[in-house]
Amino acid sequence: MALGARLIAELMVWGEAGSANPGALWLNCPFLAFDQYLMVVVVEMESGFSLLLLITVRAWMEIKVMVEGEQQQFPRSWGSGSWTSTKVQGEVVVKGAILIFMGIAVLAMKASVIEMFLVLLLIGTSGTKEVTKKSKKPKFSVPQINCDVKAGKIINPEFIAKCPAGCQDPKYHVYGTDIYASYSSVCGAAVHSGVVDNSGGKILVRKVAGQSGYKGSYSNGIRSLSLPRWRESFIISEGKQKRGMTYPSTLEYSSPKSSVTKPDETTKPYQKSTILFSTTPLPTTTTRVPATTPAEPLSTTPKSWTPLDTDTTTTTTTTSISTSTITTRLQPAGHRIRDTGFRSTAAYTGNPSITRAHTAGEEVLWKPGLALLDAGSRPNEESKTRPSEPASKGDPNCKVDLSFLIDGSWSIGKRRFRIQKQFLKDVSQALDIGPAGPLLGIVQYGDNPSMEFNLKTHVDSRDLKAAIEKISQKGGLSNVGRALSFVTKNFFSNANGNRGGAPNVAIVMVDGWPTDKVEEASRLARESGINIFFITIEGAVENEKQNVIEPNFVNKAVCRQNGFYSLNVLSWFSLHKIVQPLVKRVCDTNRLACSKTCLNSADIGFVIDGSSSVGTGNFRTLLQFVANLSKEFDISDTDTRIGAVQYTYEQRLEFGFDKYSTKQDILNAIKRVNYWSGGTSTGAAINYALEHLFKKSKPNKRKLMILITDGRSYDDVRVPAMAAHQNGVITYSIGIAWAAQDELEVIATHPTKDHSFFVDEFDDLYRSVPKIIQNICTEFNSQPRN
């Protein structure tokens, strides 16, 4: 304690002596008071360590004060190398060193073991806190991405990201199922796989090797497309952190993207782009008072505005056209006229943003782009920056030949015609057009139908969309029946690209109702194996039903009356909502019931030997064989039809093709056939069947003759058989017991090995049923469907 007091006293003497020096090292009274306080602390604690702290602090303060004092009293000479500044600097160094040395000496003499332990403990605790502070992991921040970000643009091999809401959009392309090509939208793939729904959420993405084939599928409201190959793939799972894994808080991108959001930003649900449109008045089809308003941004917020059937082509002059100049185009009774107020506003109560009632002097304009954006069209900016899509061979899971019959009548108007074209482009994109998948052609109808392009004109979605954009409206009535007849006779042919193994599908779009009858034309189309879908937009309301020429025309036209083949849309502005449902139905080839198959597309005539050599018992066995074959076919008035002729020396028509239209009626009719008995004139029986049975066959049906005999014919069979072949009748010959093999081969269509059969006993006939059916189907599948 005495040594500490003496040291402090000495320090105070040094301080007082220095106060009179121009290079003073001490401050005035406030600092001396601080010194006295420190001395009291030292005396009370009697700690050499505390004294060391005091001396160290005082040494630092001496240096600081000396420098400040020198700067104040000798501002010009300070730092110039003068004697005064050098002396002061030397004093600082010497006195500081002495103070530190004395403090260390005191610490060595006075510090106890306990004090040293406490010092070490404090130092260790402080170091531990620093290490702990440095090693503490920062909180993981999930990076957020936009709906259009593709996996190939993100460099990280494995990462967790957050998708926003609203990514269930057809323009965010997805390629593959379960394993997705890196060309896919990450969030689109997440919705398709069911990891997140359309409200968004966290996802875990892991890159894997590229695949040689990506299969398309429809799942969770998103249609994924097929892709032959791609250099990199990825897998999506729930966005849960794996134990021991560290995920990046910021994603690395291969190139700058405007769609990237910072980790601390909140990603808003996807919103359609805001587009500026001019509201300069355009020519309208009714008398209006033109008014010019400033351009304003178009948003998706519903507004009270009234659409018009006007062209949106930019014009520099304001024109007012009288309704009398428009109505010079003749319209038949019952044909919808949109621009004269004929249309009831009741049909649009479901859409508050659309008002159909026009008032005199009112100036309202359709703002183009709203319906098109809603339909999922790609913004121009994205199409410019987007890399070129890989060439696709089409979705092999949706191999159909598709004909779109679009409404080009005057009733639809120019604006709705544009919406119709946008719908076609969206469908073609969702279908993934290609030679290994679906092919699409378009027929526009009005007064008369015309083919815009056939199945083989455009074999990928990009070219097809460009061709659709160039289609111009032809005008006229809505003669749907005439258009269906045109498609049946002309569209699905080899010259137009029809493929033998692909189902034929016709999708009819009609605004309101047809102006001609469709029942008969639709029946012929169904018999030709065409699956007819009907899309009716803005159908007849109650006060318009009296104008419909053919009530219930949809059920009379579609393939089946089960709701699968018909879609009703209340408004043209809701048309984009049925893109995915329509694509899903068209691609479900197992449900295309009207497609031509080997079991539903023929008129089959049985020519049955009723001669005496057969006998009553064997004749019943022979009829059971006929029944077993008939059971295998789809029987109806538009599918396979069955007829039968029995012969001996003479011939008898048991029932014709148009007699029975159900399978059960056919089986009952076969049971009722009575055994005739007599000779065997097979040649005459073939001629009779050609005249009384196959002459009444439908031109779009395959004609099959199945002749069954147990012996050699009494007459010549060569000429009648040749006549059958020349008339397009495919002939199968089945011989039993004593039948002549050479006659069976003459009767049978070439190649005879596939059309001629022989069994030793009547009881063995049933064994040949599967082989006969197999050969019928093999031959059918090798030929074009139409």
PDB file of N, CA, C and O in Angstrom, residues 392-438:
ATOM      1  N   SER A 392     -39.282 -29.852 -80.529  1.00  0.00           N
ATOM      2  CA  SER A 392     -40.032 -30.930 -79.907  1.00  0.00           C
ATOM      3  C   SER A 392     -40.687 -31.780 -80.972  1.00  0.00           C
ATOM      4  O   SER A 392     -41.190 -31.264 -81.973  1.00  0.00           O
ATOM      5  N   LYS A 393     -40.677 -33.061 -80.761  1.00  0.00           N
ATOM      6  CA  LYS A 393     -41.341 -33.977 -81.667  1.00  0.00           C
ATOM      7  C   LYS A 393     -42.801 -34.176 -81.292  1.00  0.00           C
ATOM      8  O   LYS A 393     -43.493 -34.940 -81.940  1.00  0.00           O
ATOM      9  N   GLY A 394     -43.254 -33.477 -80.263  1.00  0.00           N
ATOM     10  CA  GLY A 394     -44.641 -33.602 -79.842  1.00  0.00           C
ATOM     11  C   GLY A 394     -44.793 -34.561 -78.689  1.00  0.00           C
ATOM     12  O   GLY A 394     -43.914 -35.364 -78.387  1.00  0.00           O
ATOM     13  N   ASP A 395     -45.942 -34.462 -78.035  1.00  0.00           N
ATOM     14  CA  ASP A 395     -46.230 -35.307 -76.881  1.00  0.00           C
ATOM     15  C   ASP A 395     -46.730 -36.671 -77.355  1.00  0.00           C
ATOM     16  O   ASP A 395     -47.837 -36.790 -77.866  1.00  0.00           O
ATOM     17  N   PRO A 396     -45.942 -37.731 -77.179  1.00  0.00           N
ATOM     18  CA  PRO A 396     -46.375 -39.052 -77.655  1.00  0.00           C
ATOM     19  C   PRO A 396     -47.570 -39.599 -76.896  1.00  0.00           C
ATOM     20  O   PRO A 396     -48.232 -40.522 -77.364  1.00  0.00           O
ATOM     21  N   ASN A 397     -47.859 -39.028 -75.716  1.00  0.00           N
ATOM     22  CA  ASN A 397     -49.021 -39.469 -74.955  1.00  0.00           C
ATOM     23  C   ASN A 397     -50.309 -38.826 -75.455  1.00  0.00           C
ATOM     24  O   ASN A 397     -51.380 -39.081 -74.906  1.00  0.00           O
ATOM     25  N   CYS A 398     -50.203 -37.985 -76.452  1.00  0.00           N
ATOM     26  CA  CYS A 398     -51.382 -37.295 -76.993  1.00  0.00           C
ATOM     27  C   CYS A 398     -51.327 -37.322 -78.515  1.00  0.00           C
ATOM     28  O   CYS A 398     -51.408 -36.290 -79.173  1.00  0.00           O
ATOM     29  N   LYS A 399     -51.189 -38.513 -79.078  1.00  0.00           N
ATOM     30  CA  LYS A 399     -51.076 -38.632 -80.526  1.00  0.00           C
ATOM     31  C   LYS A 399     -52.469 -38.666 -81.138  1.00  0.00           C
ATOM     32  O   LYS A 399     -53.123 -39.714 -81.222  1.00  0.00           O
ATOM     33  N   VAL A 400     -52.953 -37.487 -81.563  1.00  0.00           N
ATOM     34  CA  VAL A 400     -54.261 -37.366 -82.195  1.00  0.00           C
ATOM     35  C   VAL A 400     -54.143 -36.481 -83.424  1.00  0.00           C
ATOM     36  O   VAL A 400     -53.260 -35.624 -83.507  1.00  0.00           O
ATOM     37  N   ASP A 401     -55.020 -36.700 -84.388  1.00  0.00           N
ATOM     38  CA  ASP A 401     -55.160 -35.819 -85.547  1.00  0.00           C
ATOM     39  C   ASP A 401     -56.370 -34.930 -85.294  1.00  0.00           C
ATOM     40  O   ASP A 401     -57.507 -35.425 -85.205  1.00  0.00           O
ATOM     41  N   LEU A 402     -56.127 -33.635 -85.192  1.00  0.00           N
ATOM     42  CA  LEU A 402     -57.125 -32.713 -84.673  1.00  0.00           C
ATOM     43  C   LEU A 402     -57.518 -31.669 -85.705  1.00  0.00           C
ATOM     44  O   LEU A 402     -56.658 -31.040 -86.327  1.00  0.00           O
ATOM     45  N   SER A 403     -58.820 -31.503 -85.879  1.00  0.00           N
ATOM     46  CA  SER A 403     -59.346 -30.464 -86.757  1.00  0.00           C
ATOM     47  C   SER A 403     -60.153 -29.475 -85.927  1.00  0.00           C
ATOM     48  O   SER A 403     -61.096 -29.875 -85.221  1.00  0.00           O
ATOM     49  N   PHE A 404     -59.777 -28.203 -85.988  1.00  0.00           N
ATOM     50  CA  PHE A 404     -60.528 -27.148 -85.323  1.00  0.00           C
ATOM     51  C   PHE A 404     -61.452 -26.489 -86.349  1.00  0.00           C
ATOM     52  O   PHE A 404     -60.984 -25.998 -87.373  1.00  0.00           O
ATOM     53  N   LEU A 405     -62.747 -26.480 -86.069  1.00  0.00           N
ATOM     54  CA  LEU A 405     -63.714 -25.786 -86.912  1.00  0.00           C
ATOM     55  C   LEU A 405     -64.046 -24.468 -86.223  1.00  0.00           C
ATOM     56  O   LEU A 405     -64.750 -24.448 -85.208  1.00  0.00           O
ATOM     57  N   ILE A 406     -63.507 -23.358 -86.736  1.00  0.00           N
ATOM     58  CA  ILE A 406     -63.671 -22.075 -86.068  1.00  0.00           C
ATOM     59  C   ILE A 406     -64.767 -21.258 -86.725  1.00  0.00           C
ATOM     60  O   ILE A 406     -64.993 -21.339 -87.937  1.00  0.00           O
ATOM     61  N   ASP A 407     -65.440 -20.485 -85.915  1.00  0.00           N
ATOM     62  CA  ASP A 407     -66.572 -19.677 -86.362  1.00  0.00           C
ATOM     63  C   ASP A 407     -66.052 -18.381 -86.980  1.00  0.00           C
ATOM     64  O   ASP A 407     -65.438 -17.565 -86.299  1.00  0.00           O
ATOM     65  N   GLY A 408     -66.297 -18.206 -88.286  1.00  0.00           N
ATOM     66  CA  GLY A 408     -65.902 -16.975 -88.969  1.00  0.00           C
ATOM     67  C   GLY A 408     -67.085 -16.150 -89.409  1.00  0.00           C
ATOM     68  O   GLY A 408     -66.946 -15.257 -90.250  1.00  0.00           O
ATOM     69  N   SER A 409     -68.262 -16.416 -88.835  1.00  0.00           N
ATOM     70  CA  SER A 409     -69.482 -15.726 -89.250  1.00  0.00           C
ATOM     71  C   SER A 409     -69.468 -14.272 -88.794  1.00  0.00           C
ATOM     72  O   SER A 409     -68.688 -13.873 -87.930  1.00  0.00           O
ATOM     73  N   TRP A 410     -70.381 -13.477 -89.378  1.00  0.00           N
ATOM     74  CA  TRP A 410     -70.455 -12.065 -89.007  1.00  0.00           C
ATOM     75  C   TRP A 410     -70.940 -11.890 -87.575  1.00  0.00           C
ATOM     76  O   TRP A 410     -70.626 -10.892 -86.927  1.00  0.00           O
ATOM     77  N   SER A 411     -71.685 -12.858 -87.058  1.00  0.00           N
ATOM     78  CA  SER A 411     -72.256 -12.697 -85.721  1.00  0.00           C
ATOM     79  C   SER A 411     -71.192 -12.641 -84.634  1.00  0.00           C
ATOM     80  O   SER A 411     -71.406 -12.070 -83.573  1.00  0.00           O
ATOM     81  N   ILE A 412     -70.053 -13.229 -84.891  1.00  0.00           N
ATOM     82  CA  ILE A 412     -69.022 -13.286 -83.857  1.00  0.00           C
ATOM     83  C   ILE A 412     -68.333 -11.945 -83.662  1.00  0.00           C
ATOM     84  O   ILE A 412     -67.870 -11.622 -82.561  1.00  0.00           O
ATOM     85  N   GLY A 413     -68.246 -11.134 -84.693  1.00  0.00           N
ATOM     86  CA  GLY A 413     -67.570  -9.843 -84.574  1.00  0.00           C
ATOM     87  C   GLY A 413     -66.060  -9.984 -84.636  1.00  0.00           C
ATOM     88  O   GLY A 413     -65.492 -11.057 -84.428  1.00  0.00           O
ATOM     89  N   LYS A 414     -65.384  -8.882 -84.925  1.00  0.00           N
ATOM     90  CA  LYS A 414     -63.932  -8.921 -85.097  1.00  0.00           C
ATOM     91  C   LYS A 414     -63.198  -9.158 -83.780  1.00  0.00           C
ATOM     92  O   LYS A 414     -62.196  -9.854 -83.731  1.00  0.00           O
ATOM     93  N   ARG A 415     -63.702  -8.554 -82.724  1.00  0.00           N
ATOM     94  CA  ARG A 415     -63.010  -8.696 -81.445  1.00  0.00           C
ATOM     95  C   ARG A 415     -63.053 -10.130 -80.941  1.00  0.00           C
ATOM     96  O   ARG A 415     -62.041 -10.689 -80.513  1.00  0.00           O
ATOM     97  N   ARG A 416     -64.224 -10.743 -81.009  1.00  0.00           N
ATOM     98  CA  ARG A 416     -64.341 -12.122 -80.550  1.00  0.00           C
ATOM     99  C   ARG A 416     -63.584 -13.072 -81.473  1.00  0.00           C
ATOM    100  O   ARG A 416     -63.112 -14.117 -81.030  1.00  0.00           O
ATOM    101  N   PHE A 417     -63.489 -12.728 -82.724  1.00  0.00           N
ATOM    102  CA  PHE A 417     -62.695 -13.553 -83.634  1.00  0.00           C
ATOM    103  C   PHE A 417     -61.226 -13.547 -83.209  1.00  0.00           C
ATOM    104  O   PHE A 417     -60.541 -14.573 -83.285  1.00  0.00           O
ATOM    105  N   ARG A 418     -60.735 -12.395 -82.757  1.00  0.00           N
ATOM    106  CA  ARG A 418     -59.355 -12.332 -82.254  1.00  0.00           C
ATOM    107  C   ARG A 418     -59.183 -13.154 -80.984  1.00  0.00           C
ATOM    108  O   ARG A 418     -58.168 -13.821 -80.791  1.00  0.00           O
ATOM    109  N   ILE A 419     -60.182 -13.093 -80.098  1.00  0.00           N
ATOM    110  CA  ILE A 419     -60.126 -13.908 -78.878  1.00  0.00           C
ATOM    111  C   ILE A 419     -60.115 -15.393 -79.241  1.00  0.00           C
ATOM    112  O   ILE A 419     -59.419 -16.199 -78.624  1.00  0.00           O
ATOM    113  N   GLN A 420     -60.897 -15.761 -80.254  1.00  0.00           N
ATOM    114  CA  GLN A 420     -60.938 -17.145 -80.726  1.00  0.00           C
ATOM    115  C   GLN A 420     -59.565 -17.586 -81.227  1.00  0.00           C
ATOM    116  O   GLN A 420     -59.102 -18.698 -80.932  1.00  0.00           O
ATOM    117  N   LYS A 421     -58.879 -16.726 -81.959  1.00  0.00           N
ATOM    118  CA  LYS A 421     -57.535 -17.055 -82.452  1.00  0.00           C
ATOM    119  C   LYS A 421     -56.552 -17.197 -81.292  1.00  0.00           C
ATOM    120  O   LYS A 421     -55.694 -18.079 -81.313  1.00  0.00           O
ATOM    121  N   GLN A 422     -56.654 -16.339 -80.299  1.00  0.00           N
ATOM    122  CA  GLN A 422     -55.769 -16.456 -79.144  1.00  0.00           C
ATOM    123  C   GLN A 422     -55.999 -17.778 -78.417  1.00  0.00           C
ATOM    124  O   GLN A 422     -55.059 -18.430 -77.959  1.00  0.00           O
ATOM    125  N   PHE A 423     -57.261 -18.178 -78.336  1.00  0.00           N
ATOM    126  CA  PHE A 423     -57.593 -19.470 -77.726  1.00  0.00           C
ATOM    127  C   PHE A 423     -56.939 -20.614 -78.498  1.00  0.00           C
ATOM    128  O   PHE A 423     -56.391 -21.558 -77.902  1.00  0.00           O
ATOM    129  N   LEU A 424     -56.989 -20.549 -79.819  1.00  0.00           N
ATOM    130  CA  LEU A 424     -56.355 -21.589 -80.637  1.00  0.00           C
ATOM    131  C   LEU A 424     -54.855 -21.644 -80.379  1.00  0.00           C
ATOM    132  O   LEU A 424     -54.263 -22.729 -80.305  1.00  0.00           O
ATOM    133  N   LYS A 425     -54.227 -20.481 -80.252  1.00  0.00           N
ATOM    134  CA  LYS A 425     -52.785 -20.452 -79.997  1.00  0.00           C
ATOM    135  C   LYS A 425     -52.460 -21.042 -78.632  1.00  0.00           C
ATOM    136  O   LYS A 425     -51.474 -21.772 -78.479  1.00  0.00           O
ATOM    137  N   ASP A 426     -53.284 -20.757 -77.641  1.00  0.00           N
ATOM    138  CA  ASP A 426     -53.053 -21.316 -76.310  1.00  0.00           C
ATOM    139  C   ASP A 426     -53.206 -22.834 -76.312  1.00  0.00           C
ATOM    140  O   ASP A 426     -52.433 -23.555 -75.678  1.00  0.00           O
ATOM    141  N   VAL A 427     -54.204 -23.325 -77.043  1.00  0.00           N
ATOM    142  CA  VAL A 427     -54.427 -24.773 -77.125  1.00  0.00           C
ATOM    143  C   VAL A 427     -53.261 -25.451 -77.841  1.00  0.00           C
ATOM    144  O   VAL A 427     -52.768 -26.502 -77.416  1.00  0.00           O
ATOM    145  N   SER A 428     -52.802 -24.853 -78.939  1.00  0.00           N
ATOM    146  CA  SER A 428     -51.694 -25.453 -79.686  1.00  0.00           C
ATOM    147  C   SER A 428     -50.429 -25.497 -78.852  1.00  0.00           C
ATOM    148  O   SER A 428     -49.642 -26.446 -78.953  1.00  0.00           O
ATOM    149  N   GLN A 429     -50.219 -24.484 -78.017  1.00  0.00           N
ATOM    150  CA  GLN A 429     -49.050 -24.491 -77.145  1.00  0.00           C
ATOM    151  C   GLN A 429     -49.177 -25.569 -76.070  1.00  0.00           C
ATOM    152  O   GLN A 429     -48.230 -26.292 -75.774  1.00  0.00           O
ATOM    153  N   ALA A 430     -50.359 -25.687 -75.487  1.00  0.00           N
ATOM    154  CA  ALA A 430     -50.568 -26.675 -74.430  1.00  0.00           C
ATOM    155  C   ALA A 430     -50.515 -28.101 -74.952  1.00  0.00           C
ATOM    156  O   ALA A 430     -50.127 -29.017 -74.228  1.00  0.00           O
ATOM    157  N   LEU A 431     -50.895 -28.303 -76.222  1.00  0.00           N
ATOM    158  CA  LEU A 431     -50.898 -29.652 -76.798  1.00  0.00           C
ATOM    159  C   LEU A 431     -49.497 -30.167 -77.086  1.00  0.00           C
ATOM    160  O   LEU A 431     -49.275 -31.371 -77.138  1.00  0.00           O
ATOM    161  N   ASP A 432     -48.537 -29.281 -77.312  1.00  0.00           N
ATOM    162  CA  ASP A 432     -47.188 -29.671 -77.728  1.00  0.00           C
ATOM    163  C   ASP A 432     -47.250 -30.381 -79.081  1.00  0.00           C
ATOM    164  O   ASP A 432     -47.072 -31.596 -79.195  1.00  0.00           O
ATOM    165  N   ILE A 433     -47.508 -29.598 -80.114  1.00  0.00           N
ATOM    166  CA  ILE A 433     -47.660 -30.115 -81.473  1.00  0.00           C
ATOM    167  C   ILE A 433     -46.347 -30.710 -81.963  1.00  0.00           C
ATOM    168  O   ILE A 433     -45.267 -30.161 -81.735  1.00  0.00           O
ATOM    169  N   GLY A 434     -46.413 -31.828 -82.666  1.00  0.00           N
ATOM    170  CA  GLY A 434     -45.218 -32.439 -83.231  1.00  0.00           C
ATOM    171  C   GLY A 434     -45.550 -33.720 -83.957  1.00  0.00           C
ATOM    172  O   GLY A 434     -46.622 -34.307 -83.757  1.00  0.00           O
ATOM    173  N   PRO A 435     -44.653 -34.194 -84.818  1.00  0.00           N
ATOM    174  CA  PRO A 435     -44.939 -35.392 -85.625  1.00  0.00           C
ATOM    175  C   PRO A 435     -45.145 -36.650 -84.804  1.00  0.00           C
ATOM    176  O   PRO A 435     -45.823 -37.571 -85.250  1.00  0.00           O
ATOM    177  N   ALA A 436     -44.553 -36.701 -83.597  1.00  0.00           N
ATOM    178  CA  ALA A 436     -44.749 -37.871 -82.741  1.00  0.00           C
ATOM    179  C   ALA A 436     -45.907 -37.685 -81.777  1.00  0.00           C
ATOM    180  O   ALA A 436     -46.220 -38.594 -81.002  1.00  0.00           O
ATOM    181  N   GLY A 437     -46.541 -36.526 -81.815  1.00  0.00           N
ATOM    182  CA  GLY A 437     -47.642 -36.230 -80.913  1.00  0.00           C
ATOM    183  C   GLY A 437     -48.850 -35.744 -81.685  1.00  0.00           C
ATOM    184  O   GLY A 437     -49.162 -36.247 -82.766  1.00  0.00           O
ATOM    185  N   PRO A 438     -49.550 -34.741 -81.162  1.00  0.00           N
ATOM    186  CA  PRO A 438     -50.746 -34.250 -81.854  1.00  0.00           C
ATOM    187  C   PRO A 438     -50.398 -33.377 -83.053  1.00  0.00           C
ATOM    188  O   PRO A 438     -49.409 -32.650 -83.042  1.00  0.00           O
TER     189      PRO A 438
END
